[in-house]
mmCIF file of C-alpha atoms in Angstrom:
data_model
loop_
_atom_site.group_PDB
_atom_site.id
_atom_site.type_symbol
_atom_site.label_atom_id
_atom_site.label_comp_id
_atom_site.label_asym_id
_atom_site.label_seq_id
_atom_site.Cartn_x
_atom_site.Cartn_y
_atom_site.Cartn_z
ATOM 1 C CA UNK A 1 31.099 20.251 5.386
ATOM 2 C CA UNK A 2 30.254 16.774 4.513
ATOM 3 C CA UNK A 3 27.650 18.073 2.745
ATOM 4 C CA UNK A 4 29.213 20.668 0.454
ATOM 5 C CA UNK A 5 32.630 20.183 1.167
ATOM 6 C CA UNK A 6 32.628 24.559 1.947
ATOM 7 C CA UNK A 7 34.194 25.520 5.133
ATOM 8 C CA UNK A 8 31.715 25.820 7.806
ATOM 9 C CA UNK A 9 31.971 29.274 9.524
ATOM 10 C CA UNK A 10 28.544 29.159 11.001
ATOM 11 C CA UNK A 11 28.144 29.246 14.919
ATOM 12 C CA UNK A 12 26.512 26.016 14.497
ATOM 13 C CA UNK A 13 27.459 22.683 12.904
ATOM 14 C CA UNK A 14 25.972 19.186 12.752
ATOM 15 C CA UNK A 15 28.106 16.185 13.405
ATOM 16 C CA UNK A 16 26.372 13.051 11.760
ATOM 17 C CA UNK A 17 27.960 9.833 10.590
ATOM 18 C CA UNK A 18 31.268 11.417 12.434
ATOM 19 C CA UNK A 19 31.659 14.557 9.789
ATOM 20 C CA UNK A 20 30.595 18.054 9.934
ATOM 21 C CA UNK A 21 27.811 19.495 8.243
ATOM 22 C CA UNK A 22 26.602 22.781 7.964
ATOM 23 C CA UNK A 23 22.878 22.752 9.552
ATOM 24 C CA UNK A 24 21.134 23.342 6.268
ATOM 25 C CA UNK A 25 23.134 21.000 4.479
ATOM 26 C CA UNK A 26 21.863 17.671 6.417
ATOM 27 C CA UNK A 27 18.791 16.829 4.386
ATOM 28 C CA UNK A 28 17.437 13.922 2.407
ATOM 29 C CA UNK A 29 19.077 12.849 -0.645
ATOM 30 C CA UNK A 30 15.703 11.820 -2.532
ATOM 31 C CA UNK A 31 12.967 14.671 -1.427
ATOM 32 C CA UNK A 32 15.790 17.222 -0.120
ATOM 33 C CA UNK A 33 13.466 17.963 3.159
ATOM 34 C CA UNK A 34 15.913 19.270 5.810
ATOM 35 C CA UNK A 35 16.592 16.432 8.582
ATOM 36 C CA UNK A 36 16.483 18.104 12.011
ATOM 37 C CA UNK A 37 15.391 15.264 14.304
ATOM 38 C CA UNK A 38 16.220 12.248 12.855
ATOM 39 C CA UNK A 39 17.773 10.739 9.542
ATOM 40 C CA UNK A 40 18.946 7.284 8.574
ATOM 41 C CA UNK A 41 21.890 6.442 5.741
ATOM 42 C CA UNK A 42 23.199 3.814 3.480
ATOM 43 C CA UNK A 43 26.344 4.057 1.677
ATOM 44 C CA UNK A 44 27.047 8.060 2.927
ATOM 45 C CA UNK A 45 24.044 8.841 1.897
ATOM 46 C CA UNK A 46 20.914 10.656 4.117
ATOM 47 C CA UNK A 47 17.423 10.022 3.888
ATOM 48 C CA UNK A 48 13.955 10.912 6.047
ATOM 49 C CA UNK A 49 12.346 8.297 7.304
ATOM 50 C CA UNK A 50 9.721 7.285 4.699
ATOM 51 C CA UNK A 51 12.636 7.470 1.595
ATOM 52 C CA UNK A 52 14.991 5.242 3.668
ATOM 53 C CA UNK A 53 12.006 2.658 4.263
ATOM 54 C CA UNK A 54 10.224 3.106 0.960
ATOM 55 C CA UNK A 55 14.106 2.477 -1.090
ATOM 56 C CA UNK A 56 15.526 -0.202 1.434
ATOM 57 C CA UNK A 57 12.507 -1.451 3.848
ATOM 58 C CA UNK A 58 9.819 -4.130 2.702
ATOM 59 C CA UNK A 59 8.357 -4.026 -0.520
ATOM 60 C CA UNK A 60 4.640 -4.259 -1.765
ATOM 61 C CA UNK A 61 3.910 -7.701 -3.104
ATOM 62 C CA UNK A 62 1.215 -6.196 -5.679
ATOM 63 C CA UNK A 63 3.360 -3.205 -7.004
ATOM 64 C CA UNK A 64 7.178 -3.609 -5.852
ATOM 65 C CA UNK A 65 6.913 -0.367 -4.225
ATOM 66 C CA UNK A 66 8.522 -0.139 -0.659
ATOM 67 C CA UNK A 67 6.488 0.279 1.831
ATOM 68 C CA UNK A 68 6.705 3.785 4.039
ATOM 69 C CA UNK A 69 5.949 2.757 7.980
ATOM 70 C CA UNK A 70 3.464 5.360 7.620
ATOM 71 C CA UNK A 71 1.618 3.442 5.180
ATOM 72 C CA UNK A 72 -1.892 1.454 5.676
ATOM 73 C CA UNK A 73 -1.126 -2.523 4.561
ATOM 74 C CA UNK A 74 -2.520 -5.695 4.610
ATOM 75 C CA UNK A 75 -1.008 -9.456 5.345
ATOM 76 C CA UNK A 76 -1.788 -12.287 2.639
ATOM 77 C CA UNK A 77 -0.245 -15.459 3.775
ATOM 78 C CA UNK A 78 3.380 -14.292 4.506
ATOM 79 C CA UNK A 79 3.428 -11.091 1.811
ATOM 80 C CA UNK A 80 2.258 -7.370 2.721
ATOM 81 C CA UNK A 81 0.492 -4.935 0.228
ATOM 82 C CA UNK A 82 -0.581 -1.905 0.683
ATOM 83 C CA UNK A 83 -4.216 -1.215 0.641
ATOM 84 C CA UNK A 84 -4.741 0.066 -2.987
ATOM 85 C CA UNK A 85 -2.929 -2.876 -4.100
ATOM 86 C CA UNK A 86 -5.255 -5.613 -2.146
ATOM 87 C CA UNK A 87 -7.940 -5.361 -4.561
ATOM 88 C CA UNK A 88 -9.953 -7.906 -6.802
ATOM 89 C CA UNK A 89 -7.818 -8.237 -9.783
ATOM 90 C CA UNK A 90 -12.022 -8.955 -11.712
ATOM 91 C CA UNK A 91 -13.936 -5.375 -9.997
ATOM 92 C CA UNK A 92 -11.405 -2.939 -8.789
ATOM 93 C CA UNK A 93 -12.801 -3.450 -5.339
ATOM 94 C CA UNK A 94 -10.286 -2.777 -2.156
ATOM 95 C CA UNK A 95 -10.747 -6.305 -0.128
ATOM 96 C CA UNK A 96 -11.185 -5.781 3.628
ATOM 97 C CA UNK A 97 -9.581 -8.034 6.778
ATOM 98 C CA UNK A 98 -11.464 -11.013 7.231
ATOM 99 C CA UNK A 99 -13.280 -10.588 3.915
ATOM 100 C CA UNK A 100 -13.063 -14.105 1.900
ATOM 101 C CA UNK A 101 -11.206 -13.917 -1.352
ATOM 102 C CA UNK A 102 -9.434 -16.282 -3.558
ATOM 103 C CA UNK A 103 -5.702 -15.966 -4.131
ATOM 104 C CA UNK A 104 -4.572 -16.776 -8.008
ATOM 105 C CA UNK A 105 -0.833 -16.838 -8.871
ATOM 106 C CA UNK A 106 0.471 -15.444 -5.358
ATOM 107 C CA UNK A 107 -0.202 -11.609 -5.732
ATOM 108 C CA UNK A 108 -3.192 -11.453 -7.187
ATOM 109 C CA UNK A 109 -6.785 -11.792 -5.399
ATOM 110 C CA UNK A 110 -10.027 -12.306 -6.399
ATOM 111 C CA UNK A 111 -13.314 -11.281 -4.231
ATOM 112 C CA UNK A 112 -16.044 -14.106 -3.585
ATOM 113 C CA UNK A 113 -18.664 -12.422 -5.755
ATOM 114 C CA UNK A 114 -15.964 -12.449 -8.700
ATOM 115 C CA UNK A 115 -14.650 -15.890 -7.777
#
């Protein structure tokens, strides 16, 4: 196993990335769920779907955090936040599409009312 390195002598194996894995052994490397669809890999390694895009997809401009696909965002200009981190840097308050705001040093927003 690819996995484990143990023999397999279950009736069933996996074959992913062109190895052998014993069925229970093909899960994610951060959150250890067990990968029975779908997984994705980098450097040998197996992840789910939101640890593969949250580690190596697009990062939040407010918090450096990658971003799941899962996750809610919104578009300043060319960056992407997600939607606790689009908030007025003066009252906390989560800014809304269309809403006017004022952008100070590239990441950080302030709401109208604030401004």
């Amino acid at each position: 196993c690819a996995g484990c390195e143990r023999p397999i002598l279950d009736r069933f194996l996996l074959n992913v990335l062109d190895r052998a894995w014993h069925i229970k052994c093909v899960q994610c490397c951060e959150c250890k769920c067990n990968l029975t669809e779908k997984c994705f890999s980098r450097e040998g390694k197996l992840y789910c779907k939101n640890d593969f895009f949250r580690r190596f997809g697009t990062k939040c401009a407010g918090c450096s955090q990658g971003i799941s696909p899962s996750d809610l965002v919104r578009k300043a200009r060319n960056k992407v936040f997600h939607l606790n981190c689009f908030t007025c840097m003066v009252c906390n308050k989560q800014l809304s599409t269309g809403e006017e705001l004022y952008i100070i040093d590239e990441n950080k927003f302030v709401c109208k009312e604030d401004y």
